[in-house]
Amino acid sequence: MSPGEREVPRTPDSSDPVFRPPTAADGIRMWEIARDSRVLDLNSSYAYVLWGAEFARSSVVVEVEGRVVGFVTGFIRADEPDTIFVWQVGVDADQRGKGLAARLLHSLMDRTGEQQGTVRLRTTISPDNDASKRTFGAVARDRGMTLTSEDYLGADLLGEGHEQEDLYTIS
């Protein structure tokens, strides 16, 4: 751009992802995404409705063409108000591979950092979940932050043949 030229703002396209806090009305769609993933531990549909109604400050959904296609559910830890514990990240199968999971996490960190002073994300990831490890690693690198992991919940605590969950922290 030469001196004196102004950048013309880009008009948003209806296919551009829109990141926003969830509402109770988004709960069933969030539940459908989790159910259809066949990978996420499925909570009750009520839990997802409640997440949208009561945990919107620490959660985010993404819409494409007016349809919710992904979500992050999280909560702010009472003992660490600068930390969001990420419960689940879910993206529709037809939207995977587009970087939406990482963009959801960035959106959540940007919004909560500005509004609430949160500076750290925590989550659990099972040892065989390479996709989640890559996503959280990429977010940490993009933000110039550190990703650490430690043993957290052993399989003996989780039952139903669930493997262990390690604690990952972006800080």
PDB file of C-alpha atoms in Angstrom, residues 17-124:
ATOM      1  CA  PRO A  17     -16.754 -18.341  11.039  1.00  0.00           C
ATOM      2  CA  VAL A  18     -18.359 -16.317  13.847  1.00  0.00           C
ATOM      3  CA  PHE A  19     -17.084 -16.992  17.367  1.00  0.00           C
ATOM      4  CA  ARG A  20     -19.356 -16.093  20.289  1.00  0.00           C
ATOM      5  CA  PRO A  21     -20.397 -17.179  23.777  1.00  0.00           C
ATOM      6  CA  PRO A  22     -22.972 -19.982  23.739  1.00  0.00           C
ATOM      7  CA  THR A  23     -26.573 -19.654  24.902  1.00  0.00           C
ATOM      8  CA  ALA A  24     -28.946 -22.245  26.313  1.00  0.00           C
ATOM      9  CA  ALA A  25     -30.481 -22.474  22.825  1.00  0.00           C
ATOM     10  CA  ASP A  26     -27.111 -23.763  21.508  1.00  0.00           C
ATOM     11  CA  GLY A  27     -27.030 -26.654  23.978  1.00  0.00           C
ATOM     12  CA  ILE A  28     -28.756 -29.300  21.892  1.00  0.00           C
ATOM     13  CA  ARG A  29     -26.567 -28.492  18.876  1.00  0.00           C
ATOM     14  CA  MET A  30     -23.456 -28.773  21.069  1.00  0.00           C
ATOM     15  CA  TRP A  31     -24.742 -32.143  22.322  1.00  0.00           C
ATOM     16  CA  GLU A  32     -25.313 -33.302  18.713  1.00  0.00           C
ATOM     17  CA  ILE A  33     -21.729 -32.380  17.775  1.00  0.00           C
ATOM     18  CA  ALA A  34     -20.376 -34.304  20.785  1.00  0.00           C
ATOM     19  CA  ARG A  35     -22.661 -37.290  20.071  1.00  0.00           C
ATOM     20  CA  ASP A  36     -21.783 -37.415  16.384  1.00  0.00           C
ATOM     21  CA  SER A  37     -18.042 -37.175  17.065  1.00  0.00           C
ATOM     22  CA  ARG A  38     -18.061 -40.728  18.456  1.00  0.00           C
ATOM     23  CA  VAL A  39     -14.879 -39.716  20.258  1.00  0.00           C
ATOM     24  CA  LEU A  40     -15.913 -37.261  22.968  1.00  0.00           C
ATOM     25  CA  ASP A  41     -17.308 -38.532  26.236  1.00  0.00           C
ATOM     26  CA  LEU A  42     -20.998 -37.772  25.805  1.00  0.00           C
ATOM     27  CA  ASN A  43     -22.690 -35.833  28.591  1.00  0.00           C
ATOM     28  CA  SER A  44     -26.471 -35.537  28.838  1.00  0.00           C
ATOM     29  CA  SER A  45     -28.193 -33.062  26.526  1.00  0.00           C
ATOM     30  CA  TYR A  46     -29.200 -31.188  29.684  1.00  0.00           C
ATOM     31  CA  ALA A  47     -25.507 -30.688  30.548  1.00  0.00           C
ATOM     32  CA  TYR A  48     -24.858 -28.924  27.223  1.00  0.00           C
ATOM     33  CA  VAL A  49     -27.960 -26.722  27.618  1.00  0.00           C
ATOM     34  CA  LEU A  50     -26.792 -25.841  31.119  1.00  0.00           C
ATOM     35  CA  TRP A  51     -23.296 -25.133  29.796  1.00  0.00           C
ATOM     36  CA  GLY A  52     -24.714 -22.562  27.383  1.00  0.00           C
ATOM     37  CA  ALA A  53     -26.958 -21.045  30.066  1.00  0.00           C
ATOM     38  CA  GLU A  54     -24.524 -20.931  32.991  1.00  0.00           C
ATOM     39  CA  PHE A  55     -20.954 -21.177  31.674  1.00  0.00           C
ATOM     40  CA  ALA A  56     -21.068 -18.866  28.649  1.00  0.00           C
ATOM     41  CA  ARG A  57     -18.321 -16.643  30.105  1.00  0.00           C
ATOM     42  CA  SER A  58     -15.875 -19.523  29.889  1.00  0.00           C
ATOM     43  CA  SER A  59     -17.141 -21.255  26.748  1.00  0.00           C
ATOM     44  CA  VAL A  60     -17.422 -20.451  23.040  1.00  0.00           C
ATOM     45  CA  VAL A  61     -19.254 -21.676  19.947  1.00  0.00           C
ATOM     46  CA  VAL A  62     -18.459 -21.112  16.284  1.00  0.00           C
ATOM     47  CA  GLU A  63     -21.094 -20.618  13.608  1.00  0.00           C
ATOM     48  CA  VAL A  64     -20.665 -20.993   9.867  1.00  0.00           C
ATOM     49  CA  GLU A  65     -23.537 -19.751   7.720  1.00  0.00           C
ATOM     50  CA  GLY A  66     -25.659 -19.331  10.853  1.00  0.00           C
ATOM     51  CA  ARG A  67     -25.186 -22.918  12.084  1.00  0.00           C
ATOM     52  CA  VAL A  68     -23.189 -23.891  15.189  1.00  0.00           C
ATOM     53  CA  VAL A  69     -20.413 -26.193  13.952  1.00  0.00           C
ATOM     54  CA  GLY A  70     -18.095 -26.291  16.950  1.00  0.00           C
ATOM     55  CA  PHE A  71     -17.739 -25.493  20.622  1.00  0.00           C
ATOM     56  CA  VAL A  72     -15.450 -25.312  23.621  1.00  0.00           C
ATOM     57  CA  THR A  73     -16.945 -25.850  27.051  1.00  0.00           C
ATOM     58  CA  GLY A  74     -14.947 -24.655  30.008  1.00  0.00           C
ATOM     59  CA  PHE A  75     -15.193 -23.268  33.507  1.00  0.00           C
ATOM     60  CA  ILE A  76     -13.200 -20.781  35.523  1.00  0.00           C
ATOM     61  CA  ARG A  77     -11.578 -22.436  38.465  1.00  0.00           C
ATOM     62  CA  ALA A  78     -12.664 -20.940  41.798  1.00  0.00           C
ATOM     63  CA  ASP A  79      -9.210 -21.513  43.304  1.00  0.00           C
ATOM     64  CA  GLU A  80      -7.447 -20.088  40.210  1.00  0.00           C
ATOM     65  CA  PRO A  81      -9.548 -17.267  38.726  1.00  0.00           C
ATOM     66  CA  ASP A  82      -6.922 -16.711  36.025  1.00  0.00           C
ATOM     67  CA  THR A  83      -7.412 -20.284  34.733  1.00  0.00           C
ATOM     68  CA  ILE A  84     -10.039 -21.771  32.459  1.00  0.00           C
ATOM     69  CA  PHE A  85     -10.389 -25.521  32.635  1.00  0.00           C
ATOM     70  CA  VAL A  86     -11.443 -26.747  29.191  1.00  0.00           C
ATOM     71  CA  TRP A  87     -13.983 -29.551  29.484  1.00  0.00           C
ATOM     72  CA  GLN A  88     -14.511 -30.385  25.805  1.00  0.00           C
ATOM     73  CA  VAL A  89     -13.640 -29.188  22.318  1.00  0.00           C
ATOM     74  CA  GLY A  90     -15.950 -30.410  19.577  1.00  0.00           C
ATOM     75  CA  VAL A  91     -16.075 -29.665  15.843  1.00  0.00           C
ATOM     76  CA  ASP A  92     -18.480 -31.048  13.231  1.00  0.00           C
ATOM     77  CA  ALA A  93     -16.924 -33.751  11.060  1.00  0.00           C
ATOM     78  CA  ASP A  94     -17.437 -31.671   7.885  1.00  0.00           C
ATOM     79  CA  GLN A  95     -15.558 -28.736   9.467  1.00  0.00           C
ATOM     80  CA  ARG A  96     -12.513 -30.632  10.764  1.00  0.00           C
ATOM     81  CA  GLY A  97      -9.126 -29.916   9.267  1.00  0.00           C
ATOM     82  CA  LYS A  98      -9.884 -26.183   8.949  1.00  0.00           C
ATOM     83  CA  GLY A  99      -8.204 -25.136  12.192  1.00  0.00           C
ATOM     84  CA  LEU A 100     -11.487 -24.378  13.971  1.00  0.00           C
ATOM     85  CA  ALA A 101     -10.537 -26.153  17.214  1.00  0.00           C
ATOM     86  CA  ALA A 102      -7.452 -23.966  17.641  1.00  0.00           C
ATOM     87  CA  ARG A 103      -9.394 -20.860  16.581  1.00  0.00           C
ATOM     88  CA  LEU A 104     -12.063 -21.662  19.184  1.00  0.00           C
ATOM     89  CA  LEU A 105      -9.383 -21.837  21.890  1.00  0.00           C
ATOM     90  CA  HIS A 106      -7.781 -18.580  20.693  1.00  0.00           C
ATOM     91  CA  SER A 107     -11.183 -16.884  20.683  1.00  0.00           C
ATOM     92  CA  LEU A 108     -11.872 -18.063  24.215  1.00  0.00           C
ATOM     93  CA  MET A 109      -8.464 -16.917  25.466  1.00  0.00           C
ATOM     94  CA  ASP A 110      -8.780 -13.541  23.739  1.00  0.00           C
ATOM     95  CA  ARG A 111     -12.250 -12.862  25.142  1.00  0.00           C
ATOM     96  CA  THR A 112     -11.641 -14.082  28.670  1.00  0.00           C
ATOM     97  CA  GLY A 113      -8.216 -12.491  28.857  1.00  0.00           C
ATOM     98  CA  GLU A 114      -9.655  -9.106  27.939  1.00  0.00           C
ATOM     99  CA  GLN A 115     -12.776  -9.374  30.089  1.00  0.00           C
ATOM    100  CA  GLN A 116     -11.732 -11.515  33.026  1.00  0.00           C
ATOM    101  CA  GLY A 117      -7.947 -11.574  33.153  1.00  0.00           C
ATOM    102  CA  THR A 118      -7.618 -15.287  32.432  1.00  0.00           C
ATOM    103  CA  VAL A 119      -4.169 -16.153  31.226  1.00  0.00           C
ATOM    104  CA  ARG A 120      -3.995 -19.933  31.428  1.00  0.00           C
ATOM    105  CA  LEU A 121      -5.871 -22.911  29.962  1.00  0.00           C
ATOM    106  CA  ARG A 122      -5.939 -26.353  31.499  1.00  0.00           C
ATOM    107  CA  THR A 123      -7.430 -29.540  30.135  1.00  0.00           C
ATOM    108  CA  THR A 124      -7.045 -33.274  30.323  1.00  0.00           C
TER     109      THR A 124
END
